[in-house]
Amino acid sequence: MAVQPIVTLENVVKSYGTFTALHNINLEIAAGEFVTLLGPSGCGKTTTLRLIGGFETADEGRITLAGSDVTQEPPYRRDINTVFQDYALFPHMTVAENVGYGLTVRANRRPKEERDRRVREALTMVGLADKAGRMPQQLSGGQRQRVAMARALVRQPKVLLLDEPLSALDVKLREAMQVELKHLHQKLGITFLMVTHDQQEALVLSNRIAVMKGGRIAQIGSPSELYDKPATPYVANFIGAANLIACTYLGEEGNIARVKLADDTVVSGHRAENAKALKPGDACLIAIRPERFQTSGVPDGGSAINATVTDQLFHGGRFQLELVLDGAAAPLFIEIPRNSVVADGTVPQPGNRITLGVAPPDVLVYAAEEDA
Amino acid sequence: MAVQPIVTLENVVKSYGTFTALHNINLEIAAGEFVTLLGPSGCGKTTTLRLIGGFETADEGRITLAGSDVTQEPPYRRDINTVFQDYALFPHMTVAENVGYGLTVRANRRPKEERDRRVREALTMVGLADKAGRMPQQLSGGQRQRVAMARALVRQPKVLLLDEPLSALDVKLREAMQVELKHLHQKLGITFLMVTHDQQEALVLSNRIAVMKGGRIAQIGSPSELYDKPATPYVANFIGAANLIACTYLGEEGNIARVKLADDTVVSGHRAENAKALKPGDACLIAIRPERFQTSGVPDGGSAINATVTDQLFHGGRFQLELVLDGAAAPLFIEIPRNSVVADGTVPQPGNRITLGVAPPDVLVYAAEEDA
Amino acid sequence: MKAKTRQTVGFWLLFSLPLAWVVIFLILPYGAMGMMSFWSRKFPLFVADFQFGNYLQLFIDPQYSAVILRTLKIASLVTVYSVAFGYPLAYFLVFTIRSEKLRTLLYMCVVVPLWVSYLLRAYTWKIILGTDGALNSALLWLGVIKEPLDIFLYNQAAMVITLTYIFIPFMVMPIFTALERIPPALIEASQDLGAGPFETFLRVILPLSTAGIVAGATMTFCLSFGDFVAPVLVGGPSGTMVATVLQSQFGAALNWPLGSALAVVIFTLVLVVLQVSNRLDRAGRVSMG
Amino acid sequence: AELNILTWEGYADPSFIEKFEQSSGCKTTSTYVGSNDDFAPKLAAGGGVYDIIVPSIDTIGLMRQAGFVQPIDTSKIEGWANVYPEFSTATDVAAEGETWSVPLVWGSISLMYRPDKIEPAPDSIGVLFDPKYKGKIAMWDDKSSLYWTARLLGYDNIYDLTDEQLETVKQKLIEQKPLIRKYWATAGELTELYANQEIWVSNTWTGLQSKEVNALDKGFQVVEFTPKEKAEGWMDSMQLVKGTPNEECAYKFFSFMLNADGQCGIVGSTGYFPVNPDAVSACLTGAEAEAKKVNNIEFVKSLVMWQMPARLDKYLETWNAVKAAP
Amino acid sequence: MHKLIWWQKSLVGVAIGTLLFLYVPVAILILFSFNDSPVTSFPLSGFTWGWYQKVFANADLIRALGNSLMVASAATVLTIVIGVPAALALDRYPFIGKQLFRNTILLPLSLPGIVTGIAMLNFYKQIGLPQSLGAVIIGHATALTGIVVSQVLARLEKVNRNLSEASSDLGATSVETFFYVTLPNIRSAIIGSALLSFTLSFDEIPVTYFLTGREITLPMYIYSTLRRGITPEINAIGTLIVVVSLVVILSSVSMLRQKN
Ligand SMILES: Nc1ncnc2c1ncn2[C@@H]1O[C@H](COP(=O)(O)OP(=O)(O)OP(=O)(O)O)[C@@H](O)[C@H]1O
Ligand SMILES: Nc1ncnc2c1ncn2[C@@H]1O[C@H](COP(=O)(O)OP(=O)(O)OP(=O)(O)O)[C@@H](O)[C@H]1O
Ligand SMILES: [Mg+2]
Ligand SMILES: [Mg+2]
């Protein structure tokens, strides 16, 4: 990044008792970025956020905020605000009091007029100007979430931390709030660092995503980088549900790698970073996205895979087919848009045999040692 | 339905105090069907299920089970079992004791050998044979869900009721369990009646879906019927996120209805059931699915709609575009598969003008009186 | 059987015994007491009657109002001191003790004395506060004083100390529960918004624990208001409390009607306190969501 | 048969009660009171639980008036004739032409002090009102405080004071309150107050408490004295509860208590004085007998013997008002 | 976490002081039960087991103890028999006056015991029930039922409401559901509140004071002894009671705190 980073973590380590929650984390976030920490439960996302927010202290390493070392500062001396997972609205204050709280504290007391104005602005921004007098318990989940946003934003922090800000909302609301969150970020230009375990959310919102695994950052990059070039099968599987198929490595010609599946089908693909050391005969894994399979024929230079349909799931706009590959045990999922199918009039039914085509760029070859 | 219905509700009414939770519900479920009750919170889904299960008594109307009137029967005299939303596993019993409970009650006591065998079979069926001795609190969410299934199924009920059986699980697990649930239904041939507020879940699992609204059934039909021919804008919106656009009705030629949008664009579509009475000049609504818009041209006999891209959301396999229609305020969402876009090399960016094509069968015209 | 009928039968099977018991042994006795408060004294006993003389006497004879006021004063002091000592203790347990196990253990240590014979706990203070007691001997030994002091025992201060001692656990329990229920995220949110620990305490923790304080204060106030052991054991000549007077109306003075009237007054007072605390408590509870 | 007695501690000591049980075949159960004011409430509340009660002479009249007790057939009592006539015919023992109670023991109430703290030796009730001894004085928590004060004030109608006199007495007592360490309620409490250095002077049940305090040997002695305004006298007697089903045993008990075993037993266990001098001739001799005022009926006359105040209600109310005062 | 600052330190000081304040008296009580002098004043004069021997040799005291145990047990059984159905009814059925009933049954817990004692005394007198241990038992049961009701109700509210529905769904009748599902889940609350009732009844004075007849309970015995004068015998009984209540209370609290 060219811009000077607003938040940096350098070799940060954090343990709870004998358990090391974070191993040597390094992270740089540029001003104005929207970065997401993504990973399964217990991988250390919240811990990372809490270290930056100041609610925990790092055992080792350095955390800087806009260039100054804040590793040992308490939360109330950091120019950062947090939107908590369950919002942590003060139940004994009205919406306006909640939002204004950060402007009444001794360290940052503002004159009443300024405070009122800023509270009003913040509430207007999140569309809750008319709810100022309500108590938090009188609001719906989505409204609470927005109050929490307003409360953090009214302080005009350099960085906004969000710990699973949408996870308590139901699907429809979550999708709507994702869009709002994105617009808010675009409008304000504040740096957002968000935690989520929902890959869809991460893909939609972020400039960059850091995929974490067991207290380490497995890969960091833009959504399309992660989707198109996942560094490991773990990342491939975590972002966008890849199909992972065991294979035997045959060799490479040009940039086309060739592998053999259980039923001896030969498939062409591209080697991922971690597969550079593969030698012919080694065990490998290929990853293919559900939507990259073609049911209408085999593309030029592509491979054909034979499978049996075991189930057909109707998703409205598209079908999801569950297949079993010849000679394999684990099922495979592919997605086909409904309109194309309907046009043909051919919806593959359970029991049908089917031939799938995949182009080499859609097949990523990995070494098999990684657990998926 | 040709088959004799296993469950029928005839003119069932249920009130709590002055609030009428169910207005005159009529429902017939055939043996072996998988029916889902779908609707927003508070629409009466759970109430319907509880009436069938016998946990509440109908104020009016009749409920029959396999032909006999059970309206006044207590739950323990109905040949029905329920999987509760939070599973309601007995915390003081092991998994095996939980599952075997329904075979030890006086009314249905089985000899120990039979009981043990059936418990073992049921646990094997849900893949928990090795967890028989555990206590429920020692299981994960998905495992508990399966114990609850086994406990209900071990009694070989005529009908299995499921109240949001998967809602307590996280996304990945929920999707996996959906598939399992579907397979279990296919294998057992028992009638399933499930409540959910997740339209995706309903689409994937059901033979028929009953969409409820405010204590009434808004529409009942197969997933594709509901998706393709929603009876009202409400149903259209609830199932599969339709775009609803306000319009003025112009008239019909053959079976092609013509409407005018805010910017005077004329769009051709098909009239839905509730639009039969529309007269030229009446206010109307059109519903179009996000994936039915075509970005590559206008189909024969179709219409062209002009819009401006306001946002582009990356979903991995596809893009979602947020657009604003000329002359309209509310945004529109369309979905385009990523591979096609990538092939063209043209991803519409925020600010781009775009022309969308829609074929008449993909445009449904409704009378505007319904609230969406 | 219709479902409704089945419900009704089940309900009465369960409820008839408790209802009968409560009516016969709780409502009727309180009612009878109310009735008797209108009876009149007729030496040496009393006769059924309906007159307001007893209440009148309670209001005009200054000895009764003096005792009621004194009792109110003592109960209030006890309540205030119990909060003053109980709150820091509860706070300490919840926020300073990090280890879950140690916290539970200490909490038990606070709660356990509550159930250890009330009488003995009151009595111990007599041993401690006496002229020849532990406190004086300790002070003598430390050289703070030359002669034992007799200011500790047999006065209202001694009663307040004893009752405070007895009721501190009552105070700690609900405050502890209230503090424990405060989500840590709220405290973090406050700090996150720039408030230091003290400001966070004043503006977040304290308001959110008022329900606990109210609950504890109500209990402490009501029970110390009706105490009749402390005056006997550690109270001095001016230590008469309402319960002592009540007791003597049913004892020595043998004026049950007057005693009943006094009991009705206490009863009403307690109901008022409970009602007020219920209001406050509900406000607190609403604010906890 | 059984016999339920509501009495004072020490009045049913196993040392002699066992003998009674063996000789009469009546099983006894005793319940103890802390004050004369406990009798009426107990009977008013329960009734039918007790067969015999043992109130002091100022309370027996109340028992009769409240209808709690029934007259006694003295002819059924052995040794009745030997009881001091001053007691057997005293007011309220004999009333309305009947006998209502059977005298049991008697004693006096004098003053007690610590000579190491109080000099010169006091000779008047006034010492209880002396500001010099502020915080070191105890008074019995009893309506008899009114009698003491009335006598100090020189009233001679102490059981029938006028309203003004009562008011003066009340004021005097309220004035005294700051001087008082504690109103003592029981013999043991007074002993304790002395032993723990809480007080130096008080009124006392003659004989009993001084002996107990001195026996503790706490490094000081207490001395009893009869004030120049005279000591007070009391006499406890047994009454038959109305409607008792155990009358037969009750009479056996009366007889037993008036004779050698009973009188010697109770005098021995309490230190008070016998009402039947003949009965103790064998167990009390010489100095002992003199100390117990055996045959010294003159002593009785030197006392201000308790009576039921004419307006008991008013007295109780006054005493309560004193205690309630700040 | 960051270092404690002044006000937090003083708070910790007060807290520790208060903890000591709670325990010093208990320590003194125990100390004097071994003190070789009939008067409870310092300095201590020597060690003795004598007061304990006296306790066990004191027939009245042992009898009072027996009475107390009897009263507490009987009252506890009654509180359970009345309180559990009451809690079940309150939990399960909507009915008019529910809140009133609940408040009434809880009332004696906040009302000074002396008022309850007097009310009952009045009433018993009017219906001709004599003062007796029986009357005390009824009094205690009435005064303490609120504990069982509130504790069991709290547990019932926590126990998943669906459990009993699940049970009847699986074919169990109401009675079966109660014994197989409800009871096991509220058992520890019942035991816990029973232990509490027991301790409170065992320690009760004001109600007992007015309702007891010839027979007295241990607290009444101690109360009268206290008024008569203190002997270290009381300290010895006290120490024994402290030890026993500790055991009883620790187990009851752990029952009540037990989750799920
Ligand atoms: N206070 C603590 N004491 C001990 N261990 C902790 C503590 N906080 C977190 N951990 C452990 O550290 C690891 C990382 O926790 P963290 O909360 O950061 O996970 P996460 O990625 O946010 O997971 P989730 O998605 O479940 O919120 C977990 O294994 C957790 O058990
Ligand atoms: N016991 C009850 N007393 C009063 N009102 C009730 C009761 N149970 C349900 N209701 C009301 O009846 C309506 C329907 O409730 P129901 O539980 O059937 O909704 P639902 O469709 O299952 O909603 P959700 O998705 O939130 O579970 C709601 O408005 C609810 O508030
Ligand atoms: Mg987390
Ligand atoms: Mg529901």
PDB file of N, CA, C and O in Angstrom, chain D residues 16 103-106 238 256-269 272-277 279-280 283-284:
ATOM      1  N   PHE D  16     -36.480 -31.885  93.604  1.00  0.00           N
ATOM      2  CA  PHE D  16     -37.664 -32.239  94.401  1.00  0.00           C
ATOM      3  C   PHE D  16     -38.848 -32.673  93.552  1.00  0.00           C
ATOM      4  O   PHE D  16     -39.700 -33.419  94.004  1.00  0.00           O
ATOM      5  N   PRO D 103     -50.010 -19.948  98.448  1.00  0.00           N
ATOM      6  CA  PRO D 103     -48.687 -19.339  98.579  1.00  0.00           C
ATOM      7  C   PRO D 103     -47.585 -20.380  98.442  1.00  0.00           C
ATOM      8  O   PRO D 103     -47.748 -21.528  98.845  1.00  0.00           O
ATOM      9  N   LEU D 104     -46.455 -19.951  97.838  1.00  0.00           N
ATOM     10  CA  LEU D 104     -45.380 -20.907  97.582  1.00  0.00           C
ATOM     11  C   LEU D 104     -44.061 -20.423  98.197  1.00  0.00           C
ATOM     12  O   LEU D 104     -43.511 -21.086  99.082  1.00  0.00           O
ATOM     13  N   VAL D 105     -43.553 -19.278  97.754  1.00  0.00           N
ATOM     14  CA  VAL D 105     -42.340 -18.701  98.342  1.00  0.00           C
ATOM     15  C   VAL D 105     -42.511 -17.192  98.320  1.00  0.00           C
ATOM     16  O   VAL D 105     -43.385 -16.659  97.650  1.00  0.00           O
ATOM     17  N   TRP D 106     -41.607 -16.553  99.037  1.00  0.00           N
ATOM     18  CA  TRP D 106     -41.670 -15.096  99.011  1.00  0.00           C
ATOM     19  C   TRP D 106     -40.271 -14.528  99.093  1.00  0.00           C
ATOM     20  O   TRP D 106     -39.301 -15.247  99.316  1.00  0.00           O
ATOM     21  N   MET D 238     -49.422 -20.416  93.868  1.00  0.00           N
ATOM     22  CA  MET D 238     -49.874 -21.311  92.787  1.00  0.00           C
ATOM     23  C   MET D 238     -51.369 -21.142  92.574  1.00  0.00           C
ATOM     24  O   MET D 238     -52.133 -21.052  93.528  1.00  0.00           O
ATOM     25  N   PHE D 256     -47.901 -31.131  98.198  1.00  0.00           N
ATOM     26  CA  PHE D 256     -46.474 -31.472  98.171  1.00  0.00           C
ATOM     27  C   PHE D 256     -45.627 -30.224  98.368  1.00  0.00           C
ATOM     28  O   PHE D 256     -44.684 -30.195  99.160  1.00  0.00           O
ATOM     29  N   MET D 257     -45.972 -29.161  97.671  1.00  0.00           N
ATOM     30  CA  MET D 257     -45.142 -27.970  97.704  1.00  0.00           C
ATOM     31  C   MET D 257     -45.221 -27.241  99.037  1.00  0.00           C
ATOM     32  O   MET D 257     -44.317 -26.492  99.388  1.00  0.00           O
ATOM     33  N   LEU D 258     -46.305 -27.420  99.745  1.00  0.00           N
ATOM     34  CA  LEU D 258     -46.402 -26.738 101.033  1.00  0.00           C
ATOM     35  C   LEU D 258     -45.696 -27.506 102.130  1.00  0.00           C
ATOM     36  O   LEU D 258     -45.546 -26.999 103.236  1.00  0.00           O
ATOM     37  N   ASN D 259     -45.295 -28.715 101.866  1.00  0.00           N
ATOM     38  CA  ASN D 259     -44.695 -29.514 102.908  1.00  0.00           C
ATOM     39  C   ASN D 259     -43.188 -29.654 102.726  1.00  0.00           C
ATOM     40  O   ASN D 259     -42.615 -29.080 101.810  1.00  0.00           O
ATOM     41  N   ALA D 260     -42.598 -30.397 103.630  1.00  0.00           N
ATOM     42  CA  ALA D 260     -41.145 -30.403 103.781  1.00  0.00           C
ATOM     43  C   ALA D 260     -40.388 -30.548 102.460  1.00  0.00           C
ATOM     44  O   ALA D 260     -39.546 -29.714 102.126  1.00  0.00           O
ATOM     45  N   ASP D 261     -40.746 -31.584 101.673  1.00  0.00           N
ATOM     46  CA  ASP D 261     -39.977 -31.821 100.454  1.00  0.00           C
ATOM     47  C   ASP D 261     -40.051 -30.620  99.530  1.00  0.00           C
ATOM     48  O   ASP D 261     -39.050 -30.148  98.991  1.00  0.00           O
ATOM     49  N   GLY D 262     -41.266 -30.113  99.363  1.00  0.00           N
ATOM     50  CA  GLY D 262     -41.459 -29.014  98.414  1.00  0.00           C
ATOM     51  C   GLY D 262     -40.826 -27.737  98.904  1.00  0.00           C
ATOM     52  O   GLY D 262     -40.069 -27.076  98.184  1.00  0.00           O
ATOM     53  N   GLN D 263     -41.097 -27.330 100.121  1.00  0.00           N
ATOM     54  CA  GLN D 263     -40.581 -26.071 100.638  1.00  0.00           C
ATOM     55  C   GLN D 263     -39.050 -26.088 100.714  1.00  0.00           C
ATOM     56  O   GLN D 263     -38.397 -25.155 100.280  1.00  0.00           O
ATOM     57  N   CYS D 264     -38.512 -27.192 101.259  1.00  0.00           N
ATOM     58  CA  CYS D 264     -37.043 -27.273 101.329  1.00  0.00           C
ATOM     59  C   CYS D 264     -36.447 -27.256  99.934  1.00  0.00           C
ATOM     60  O   CYS D 264     -35.432 -26.593  99.678  1.00  0.00           O
ATOM     61  N   GLY D 265     -37.102 -27.982  99.039  1.00  0.00           N
ATOM     62  CA  GLY D 265     -36.581 -28.077  97.677  1.00  0.00           C
ATOM     63  C   GLY D 265     -36.517 -26.709  97.024  1.00  0.00           C
ATOM     64  O   GLY D 265     -35.482 -26.298  96.487  1.00  0.00           O
ATOM     65  N   ILE D 266     -37.597 -25.972  97.098  1.00  0.00           N
ATOM     66  CA  ILE D 266     -37.642 -24.715  96.343  1.00  0.00           C
ATOM     67  C   ILE D 266     -36.749 -23.668  96.989  1.00  0.00           C
ATOM     68  O   ILE D 266     -36.074 -22.889  96.303  1.00  0.00           O
ATOM     69  N   VAL D 267     -36.723 -23.673  98.322  1.00  0.00           N
ATOM     70  CA  VAL D 267     -35.839 -22.725  99.002  1.00  0.00           C
ATOM     71  C   VAL D 267     -34.389 -23.040  98.639  1.00  0.00           C
ATOM     72  O   VAL D 267     -33.591 -22.143  98.344  1.00  0.00           O
ATOM     73  N   GLY D 268     -34.121 -24.318  98.578  1.00  0.00           N
ATOM     74  CA  GLY D 268     -32.757 -24.723  98.233  1.00  0.00           C
ATOM     75  C   GLY D 268     -32.375 -24.321  96.822  1.00  0.00           C
ATOM     76  O   GLY D 268     -31.261 -23.852  96.588  1.00  0.00           O
ATOM     77  N   SER D 269     -33.289 -24.493  95.906  1.00  0.00           N
ATOM     78  CA  SER D 269     -32.894 -24.242  94.526  1.00  0.00           C
ATOM     79  C   SER D 269     -32.949 -22.765  94.158  1.00  0.00           C
ATOM     80  O   SER D 269     -32.333 -22.349  93.188  1.00  0.00           O
ATOM     81  N   TYR D 272     -34.943 -18.269  97.926  1.00  0.00           N
ATOM     82  CA  TYR D 272     -36.011 -17.417  98.463  1.00  0.00           C
ATOM     83  C   TYR D 272     -36.529 -17.990  99.777  1.00  0.00           C
ATOM     84  O   TYR D 272     -36.032 -18.979 100.297  1.00  0.00           O
ATOM     85  N   PHE D 273     -37.574 -17.353 100.290  1.00  0.00           N
ATOM     86  CA  PHE D 273     -38.024 -17.693 101.657  1.00  0.00           C
ATOM     87  C   PHE D 273     -39.254 -18.589 101.629  1.00  0.00           C
ATOM     88  O   PHE D 273     -40.151 -18.391 100.810  1.00  0.00           O
ATOM     89  N   PRO D 274     -39.325 -19.534 102.571  1.00  0.00           N
ATOM     90  CA  PRO D 274     -40.464 -20.462 102.612  1.00  0.00           C
ATOM     91  C   PRO D 274     -41.712 -19.784 103.180  1.00  0.00           C
ATOM     92  O   PRO D 274     -41.606 -18.875 104.005  1.00  0.00           O
ATOM     93  N   VAL D 275     -42.871 -20.254 102.742  1.00  0.00           N
ATOM     94  CA  VAL D 275     -44.122 -19.703 103.284  1.00  0.00           C
ATOM     95  C   VAL D 275     -44.641 -20.563 104.436  1.00  0.00           C
ATOM     96  O   VAL D 275     -45.510 -20.148 105.190  1.00  0.00           O
ATOM     97  N   ASN D 276     -44.118 -21.757 104.507  1.00  0.00           N
ATOM     98  CA  ASN D 276     -44.552 -22.647 105.589  1.00  0.00           C
ATOM     99  C   ASN D 276     -43.358 -22.936 106.489  1.00  0.00           C
ATOM    100  O   ASN D 276     -42.551 -23.809 106.190  1.00  0.00           O
ATOM    101  N   PRO D 277     -43.218 -22.179 107.583  1.00  0.00           N
ATOM    102  CA  PRO D 277     -42.019 -22.294 108.416  1.00  0.00           C
ATOM    103  C   PRO D 277     -41.865 -23.706 108.994  1.00  0.00           C
ATOM    104  O   PRO D 277     -40.742 -24.217 109.071  1.00  0.00           O
ATOM    105  N   ALA D 279     -42.506 -26.517 107.712  1.00  0.00           N
ATOM    106  CA  ALA D 279     -42.033 -27.501 106.736  1.00  0.00           C
ATOM    107  C   ALA D 279     -40.518 -27.500 106.597  1.00  0.00           C
ATOM    108  O   ALA D 279     -39.923 -28.495 106.195  1.00  0.00           O
ATOM    109  N   VAL D 280     -39.868 -26.380 106.929  1.00  0.00           N
ATOM    110  CA  VAL D 280     -38.427 -26.318 106.685  1.00  0.00           C
ATOM    111  C   VAL D 280     -37.613 -26.527 107.960  1.00  0.00           C
ATOM    112  O   VAL D 280     -36.401 -26.372 107.965  1.00  0.00           O
ATOM    113  N   CYS D 283     -34.764 -28.924 107.355  1.00  0.00           N
ATOM    114  CA  CYS D 283     -33.677 -28.662 106.408  1.00  0.00           C
ATOM    115  C   CYS D 283     -32.974 -27.334 106.656  1.00  0.00           C
ATOM    116  O   CYS D 283     -31.867 -27.110 106.173  1.00  0.00           O
ATOM    117  N   LEU D 284     -33.634 -26.405 107.303  1.00  0.00           N
ATOM    118  CA  LEU D 284     -32.983 -25.116 107.570  1.00  0.00           C
ATOM    119  C   LEU D 284     -32.825 -24.941 109.081  1.00  0.00           C
ATOM    120  O   LEU D 284     -33.798 -25.044 109.814  1.00  0.00           O
TER     121      LEU D 284
END
